[in-house]
Amino acid sequence: MLVMLKTNRDELNREAARIIASAVRRDPSLTLGLATGSTTIGVYAELARMHREEDLDFSKVVTFNLDEYVGLPANHPQSFRFFMQQNLFRHINVNPTNIHIPDGMRRDNYDEYCAAYEDSIRQAGGIDLQILGIGRNGHIGFNEPASSLGSRTRLKALTRETLEDNRKFFASGEEMPKCAITVGIGTILEARRIVLLAAGSSKSKAVALAIEGPITASVTASALQLHADVTFIVNEEAAAELAQKDYYRRILELTAEFTPSRLW
Ligand code: GLP
């Protein structure tokens, strides 16, 4: 694991966008796993700028989103499809046929549909770089506490905490979806490289448990400890409860003379 501490959101956004952009430049037909949520907005804005000003080319990139609310049509302003369109896709030259997001309007045969989503990830050669946010309860995607650490894409009921956290995005009085389709922890762990972003004090407990706590289905992000190539990019507020903060800060300094290509 590599833990990168950033002083503010701007630095976090730039670092995450830099990692994504260099992966795309190295492999123009990269398969990207994408997340939604307020933490990703600045990262996507930076990628859009790089596309505009630095010719970052997404024409061959393939994308798979982690999750979608059940019951929201693609044009609903709170659907993750709409979020991706507004914050990233309409600003870059991604080919619409290369975009994959679970279908929130699916009414039946969820198992079949979810297995087909997994199949399309496999047919694309698997996820090369998976971007993640983290919920206040330590969830990744919508893998709520007590999700199997081997889980695959499936229908998932949302916890009260997650419903509360996401209610702010919905109009007052508007009915909020109580379920989502999400890729599983097992699916996420198969990505070749994982980058998790966390910002703000509301995430400090989840971040500390994910990085330094025991591996447990109660904090599904802790499963990332099993992955061979995971980077956490965390701002000061989100890093507040990390016990080894000072060590993480010094790792780059201490290893600089060896110029390793990998630090995790
Ligand atoms: C939702 C998404 C997660 C995301 C989380 C964090 O629950 N399903 O993938 O990590 O939001 O959102 P935010 O960045 O707004 O805190």
CSV table of C-alpha atoms and ligand atoms in Angstrom, one decimal:
chain,number,residue,atom,x,y,z
A,1,MET,CA,0.0,0.0,0.0
A,2,LEU,CA,1.1,3.5,-0.7
A,3,VAL,CA,-0.5,6.3,1.3
A,4,MET,CA,0.0,9.7,-0.2
A,5,LEU,CA,-0.9,12.6,2.1
A,6,LYS,CA,-2.0,15.8,0.4
A,7,THR,CA,-2.5,19.2,2.1
A,8,ASN,CA,-5.7,20.1,0.3
A,9,ARG,CA,-8.3,19.0,-2.3
A,10,ASP,CA,-6.6,20.7,-5.1
A,11,GLU,CA,-3.4,18.8,-4.6
A,12,LEU,CA,-5.4,15.5,-4.3
A,13,ASN,CA,-7.2,16.3,-7.5
A,14,ARG,CA,-4.0,17.0,-9.4
A,15,GLU,CA,-2.2,13.9,-8.1
A,16,ALA,CA,-5.1,11.6,-9.0
A,17,ALA,CA,-5.5,13.2,-12.4
A,18,ARG,CA,-1.8,12.9,-13.0
A,19,ILE,CA,-1.9,9.2,-12.2
A,20,ILE,CA,-4.9,8.6,-14.5
A,21,ALA,CA,-3.4,10.7,-17.3
A,22,SER,CA,0.0,9.0,-17.3
A,23,ALA,CA,-1.7,5.6,-17.3
A,24,VAL,CA,-3.8,6.7,-20.4
A,25,ARG,CA,-0.7,8.1,-22.1
A,26,ARG,CA,1.1,4.8,-21.5
A,27,ASP,CA,-1.8,2.7,-22.8
A,28,PRO,CA,-4.3,4.7,-24.9
A,29,SER,CA,-6.8,1.8,-24.8
A,30,LEU,CA,-6.7,1.5,-21.1
A,31,THR,CA,-9.8,0.1,-19.2
A,32,LEU,CA,-10.7,2.5,-16.4
A,33,GLY,CA,-12.9,1.8,-13.5
A,34,LEU,CA,-14.7,5.0,-12.4
A,35,ALA,CA,-16.4,6.1,-9.3
A,36,THR,CA,-18.9,8.9,-8.6
A,37,GLY,CA,-19.3,11.2,-5.5
A,38,SER,CA,-18.2,14.7,-4.7
A,39,THR,CA,-14.6,13.6,-4.1
A,40,THR,CA,-14.2,12.7,-7.8
A,41,ILE,CA,-15.6,16.0,-9.2
A,42,GLY,CA,-12.3,18.0,-9.0
A,43,VAL,CA,-10.3,15.0,-10.5
A,44,TYR,CA,-12.7,14.8,-13.5
A,45,ALA,CA,-12.4,18.6,-13.9
A,46,GLU,CA,-8.6,18.3,-14.0
A,47,LEU,CA,-8.8,15.5,-16.6
A,48,ALA,CA,-11.2,17.6,-18.7
A,49,ARG,CA,-8.6,20.4,-18.6
A,50,MET,CA,-5.8,18.1,-19.6
A,51,HIS,CA,-7.9,16.9,-22.5
A,52,ARG,CA,-8.6,20.5,-23.6
A,53,GLU,CA,-5.2,21.9,-23.0
A,54,GLU,CA,-2.7,19.0,-23.2
A,55,ASP,CA,-4.3,16.8,-25.8
A,56,LEU,CA,-5.0,14.0,-23.4
A,57,ASP,CA,-6.8,11.5,-25.7
A,58,PHE,CA,-9.6,9.3,-24.4
A,59,SER,CA,-10.8,8.1,-27.8
A,60,LYS,CA,-9.8,4.4,-27.2
A,61,VAL,CA,-10.3,4.3,-23.4
A,62,VAL,CA,-12.9,1.9,-22.1
A,63,THR,CA,-14.8,2.8,-18.9
A,64,PHE,CA,-16.8,0.8,-16.3
A,65,ASN,CA,-18.5,2.6,-13.5
A,66,LEU,CA,-18.8,1.0,-10.1
A,67,ASP,CA,-22.5,1.4,-9.4
A,68,GLU,CA,-25.9,3.0,-10.1
A,69,TYR,CA,-29.1,3.6,-8.1
A,70,VAL,CA,-32.0,1.3,-8.8
A,71,GLY,CA,-35.0,3.1,-10.1
A,72,LEU,CA,-33.3,6.2,-11.6
A,73,PRO,CA,-33.4,6.7,-15.3
A,74,ALA,CA,-30.2,7.8,-17.1
A,75,ASN,CA,-31.4,11.4,-17.4
A,76,HIS,CA,-32.3,11.8,-13.7
A,77,PRO,CA,-30.0,14.5,-12.3
A,78,GLN,CA,-29.0,12.2,-9.4
A,79,SER,CA,-28.3,9.1,-11.4
A,80,PHE,CA,-24.6,8.2,-11.6
A,81,ARG,CA,-25.0,8.1,-15.4
A,82,PHE,CA,-26.0,11.7,-15.4
A,83,PHE,CA,-23.2,12.6,-12.9
A,84,MET,CA,-20.6,11.0,-15.2
A,85,GLN,CA,-22.0,12.8,-18.3
A,86,GLN,CA,-22.0,16.2,-16.6
A,87,ASN,CA,-18.7,15.9,-14.8
A,88,LEU,CA,-16.5,14.0,-17.2
A,89,PHE,CA,-17.8,12.4,-20.4
A,90,ARG,CA,-19.2,15.5,-22.1
A,91,HIS,CA,-15.9,17.2,-21.6
A,92,ILE,CA,-13.6,14.6,-23.1
A,93,ASN,CA,-13.5,12.5,-26.3
A,94,VAL,CA,-14.5,9.2,-24.9
A,95,ASN,CA,-16.4,7.0,-27.4
A,96,PRO,CA,-19.9,6.5,-26.0
A,97,THR,CA,-19.9,2.9,-27.0
A,98,ASN,CA,-16.9,2.4,-24.7
A,99,ILE,CA,-18.9,3.6,-21.6
A,100,HIS,CA,-20.4,1.1,-19.2
A,101,ILE,CA,-22.6,2.0,-16.3
A,102,PRO,CA,-25.0,-0.4,-14.6
A,103,ASP,CA,-28.6,0.2,-15.8
A,104,GLY,CA,-30.6,1.6,-12.9
A,105,MET,CA,-33.9,1.0,-14.7
A,106,ARG,CA,-33.5,-2.8,-14.8
A,107,ARG,CA,-36.6,-4.3,-13.2
A,108,ASP,CA,-36.0,-8.0,-13.4
A,109,ASN,CA,-33.3,-10.7,-13.9
A,110,TYR,CA,-30.8,-8.8,-11.8
A,111,ASP,CA,-28.6,-11.9,-11.4
A,112,GLU,CA,-28.4,-12.4,-15.2
A,113,TYR,CA,-27.8,-8.7,-15.8
A,114,CYS,CA,-25.1,-8.4,-13.1
A,115,ALA,CA,-23.3,-11.5,-14.5
A,116,ALA,CA,-23.4,-9.9,-17.9
A,117,TYR,CA,-21.8,-6.7,-16.5
A,118,GLU,CA,-19.0,-8.9,-15.0
A,119,ASP,CA,-18.6,-10.6,-18.4
A,120,SER,CA,-18.2,-7.3,-20.2
A,121,ILE,CA,-15.5,-6.3,-17.8
A,122,ARG,CA,-13.7,-9.6,-18.5
A,123,GLN,CA,-14.2,-9.2,-22.3
A,124,ALA,CA,-12.6,-5.8,-22.1
A,125,GLY,CA,-9.5,-7.5,-20.6
A,126,GLY,CA,-10.3,-6.5,-17.0
A,127,ILE,CA,-9.9,-3.2,-15.2
A,128,ASP,CA,-6.4,-1.7,-15.6
A,129,LEU,CA,-6.9,1.2,-13.2
A,130,GLN,CA,-9.8,1.4,-10.7
A,131,ILE,CA,-10.6,4.8,-9.1
A,132,LEU,CA,-12.5,4.6,-5.8
A,133,GLY,CA,-14.0,7.0,-3.3
A,134,ILE,CA,-15.0,5.8,0.2
A,135,GLY,CA,-18.2,6.1,2.2
A,136,ARG,CA,-18.3,7.3,5.8
A,137,ASN,CA,-19.0,3.7,6.8
A,138,GLY,CA,-15.9,2.5,4.8
A,139,HIS,CA,-17.8,1.3,1.8
A,140,ILE,CA,-16.3,1.2,-1.7
A,141,GLY,CA,-18.7,1.3,-4.7
A,142,PHE,CA,-22.0,0.5,-2.8
A,143,ASN,CA,-20.4,-2.4,-0.9
A,144,GLU,CA,-22.0,-1.7,2.4
A,145,PRO,CA,-20.8,-3.2,5.7
A,146,ALA,CA,-21.2,-7.0,5.8
A,147,SER,CA,-20.7,-7.3,2.0
A,148,SER,CA,-18.8,-10.5,1.2
A,149,LEU,CA,-15.2,-9.7,0.6
A,150,GLY,CA,-15.5,-12.0,-2.4
A,151,SER,CA,-18.7,-10.4,-3.7
A,152,ARG,CA,-19.4,-9.8,-7.4
A,153,THR,CA,-21.7,-7.3,-9.2
A,154,ARG,CA,-25.2,-7.5,-7.6
A,155,LEU,CA,-28.2,-5.7,-6.2
A,156,LYS,CA,-27.4,-4.1,-2.8
A,157,ALA,CA,-29.6,-2.5,-0.2
A,158,LEU,CA,-28.2,0.8,1.1
A,159,THR,CA,-27.7,1.5,4.8
A,160,ARG,CA,-29.3,4.4,6.6
A,161,GLU,CA,-25.9,6.2,6.9
A,162,THR,CA,-25.4,6.0,3.1
A,163,LEU,CA,-29.0,7.2,2.5
A,164,GLU,CA,-28.4,10.1,4.9
A,165,ASP,CA,-25.1,11.0,3.3
A,166,ASN,CA,-26.5,11.0,-0.2
A,167,ARG,CA,-29.9,12.6,0.5
A,168,LYS,CA,-28.4,16.1,0.2
A,169,PHE,CA,-28.1,15.5,-3.6
A,170,PHE,CA,-31.9,14.9,-3.9
A,171,ALA,CA,-34.6,17.6,-3.9
A,172,SER,CA,-36.3,17.8,-0.5
A,173,GLY,CA,-39.3,15.5,-0.3
A,174,GLU,CA,-38.1,13.5,-3.3
A,175,GLU,CA,-38.1,9.8,-2.8
A,176,MET,CA,-34.6,8.4,-2.7
A,177,PRO,CA,-33.6,5.0,-4.1
A,178,LYS,CA,-33.0,2.5,-1.4
A,179,CYS,CA,-31.0,0.0,-3.5
A,180,ALA,CA,-28.2,0.1,-6.0
A,181,ILE,CA,-26.4,-2.2,-8.4
A,182,THR,CA,-22.8,-2.3,-7.5
A,183,VAL,CA,-19.7,-4.3,-8.6
A,184,GLY,CA,-18.4,-6.4,-5.8
A,185,ILE,CA,-15.4,-6.4,-3.6
A,186,GLY,CA,-14.1,-9.4,-5.5
A,187,THR,CA,-14.6,-7.5,-8.8
A,188,ILE,CA,-12.7,-4.5,-7.4
A,189,LEU,CA,-9.8,-6.6,-6.1
A,190,GLU,CA,-9.2,-8.0,-9.6
A,191,ALA,CA,-8.3,-4.5,-11.0
A,192,ARG,CA,-4.6,-4.4,-11.8
A,193,ARG,CA,-4.1,-1.1,-10.0
A,194,ILE,CA,-6.4,0.7,-7.5
A,195,VAL,CA,-6.4,4.3,-6.4
A,196,LEU,CA,-8.7,5.4,-3.6
A,197,LEU,CA,-9.4,9.1,-2.9
A,198,ALA,CA,-10.6,10.5,0.4
A,199,ALA,CA,-11.1,14.1,1.4
A,200,GLY,CA,-12.7,15.8,4.4
A,201,SER,CA,-13.0,15.1,8.1
A,202,SER,CA,-16.2,13.0,7.7
A,203,LYS,CA,-13.9,10.3,6.1
A,204,SER,CA,-11.1,10.2,8.7
A,205,LYS,CA,-12.5,7.3,10.7
A,206,ALA,CA,-13.2,5.2,7.6
A,207,VAL,CA,-9.7,6.0,6.2
A,208,ALA,CA,-7.9,4.9,9.4
A,209,LEU,CA,-9.9,1.7,9.6
A,210,ALA,CA,-9.4,0.9,5.9
A,211,ILE,CA,-5.6,1.4,6.0
A,212,GLU,CA,-4.7,0.4,9.6
A,213,GLY,CA,-7.6,-1.6,10.9
A,214,PRO,CA,-8.2,-5.3,10.5
A,215,ILE,CA,-9.5,-6.7,7.2
A,216,THR,CA,-13.2,-7.0,7.9
A,217,ALA,CA,-16.4,-7.0,6.0
A,218,SER,CA,-17.6,-4.4,8.4
A,219,VAL,CA,-15.3,-1.9,6.6
A,220,THR,CA,-15.3,-3.1,3.1
A,221,ALA,CA,-12.4,-0.8,2.0
A,222,SER,CA,-10.1,-2.7,4.4
A,223,ALA,CA,-10.2,-5.5,1.8
A,224,LEU,CA,-7.9,-3.3,-0.3
A,225,GLN,CA,-5.1,-4.3,2.1
A,226,LEU,CA,-5.1,-7.6,0.2
A,227,HIS,CA,-4.3,-5.9,-3.1
A,228,ALA,CA,-0.7,-5.8,-4.4
A,229,ASP,CA,-1.0,-2.3,-6.0
A,230,VAL,CA,-3.2,0.1,-4.1
A,231,THR,CA,-2.6,3.8,-3.5
A,232,PHE,CA,-4.6,5.9,-1.1
A,233,ILE,CA,-4.5,9.6,-1.8
A,234,VAL,CA,-5.8,11.4,1.3
A,235,ASN,CA,-6.0,15.0,2.3
A,236,GLU,CA,-5.0,16.3,5.8
A,237,GLU,CA,-8.6,16.2,7.1
A,238,ALA,CA,-9.3,12.7,6.0
A,239,ALA,CA,-5.8,11.6,7.3
A,240,ALA,CA,-6.4,13.0,10.8
A,241,GLU,CA,-7.0,9.6,12.5
A,242,LEU,CA,-4.1,7.7,10.8
A,243,ALA,CA,-1.7,6.5,13.5
A,244,GLN,CA,1.3,6.2,11.1
A,245,LYS,CA,0.8,9.5,9.4
A,246,ASP,CA,4.4,10.6,10.0
A,247,TYR,CA,5.8,7.4,8.5
A,248,TYR,CA,3.6,7.7,5.4
A,249,ARG,CA,4.8,11.3,5.0
A,250,ARG,CA,8.5,10.2,5.2
A,251,ILE,CA,8.3,7.1,2.9
A,252,LEU,CA,9.0,9.1,-0.3
A,253,GLU,CA,11.8,11.0,1.4
A,254,LEU,CA,13.4,7.9,2.9
A,255,THR,CA,13.4,5.9,-0.3
A,256,ALA,CA,14.2,8.7,-2.7
A,257,GLU,CA,17.9,7.7,-3.1
A,258,PHE,CA,16.9,4.1,-4.2
A,259,THR,CA,14.6,5.5,-7.0
A,260,PRO,CA,12.3,2.4,-6.7
A,261,SER,CA,9.6,2.2,-9.4
A,262,ARG,CA,7.2,0.7,-6.8
A,263,LEU,CA,6.7,1.6,-3.2
A,264,TRP,CA,3.7,-0.5,-2.2
B,1,GLP,C1,-21.3,6.9,-3.0
B,1,GLP,C2,-20.6,6.0,-4.1
B,1,GLP,C3,-19.2,5.7,-3.7
B,1,GLP,C4,-18.5,6.9,-3.2
B,1,GLP,C5,-19.1,7.6,-2.1
B,1,GLP,C6,-18.4,8.8,-1.5
B,1,GLP,O1,-21.7,6.2,-1.9
B,1,GLP,N1,-21.4,4.8,-4.3
B,1,GLP,O2,-18.6,5.0,-4.7
B,1,GLP,O3,-17.2,6.5,-2.8
B,1,GLP,O4,-20.4,8.0,-2.6
B,1,GLP,O5,-19.0,10.0,-2.0
B,1,GLP,P1,-18.4,11.4,-1.7
B,1,GLP,O6,-17.2,11.5,-2.5
B,1,GLP,O7,-19.5,12.3,-2.2
B,1,GLP,O8,-18.1,11.5,-0.2
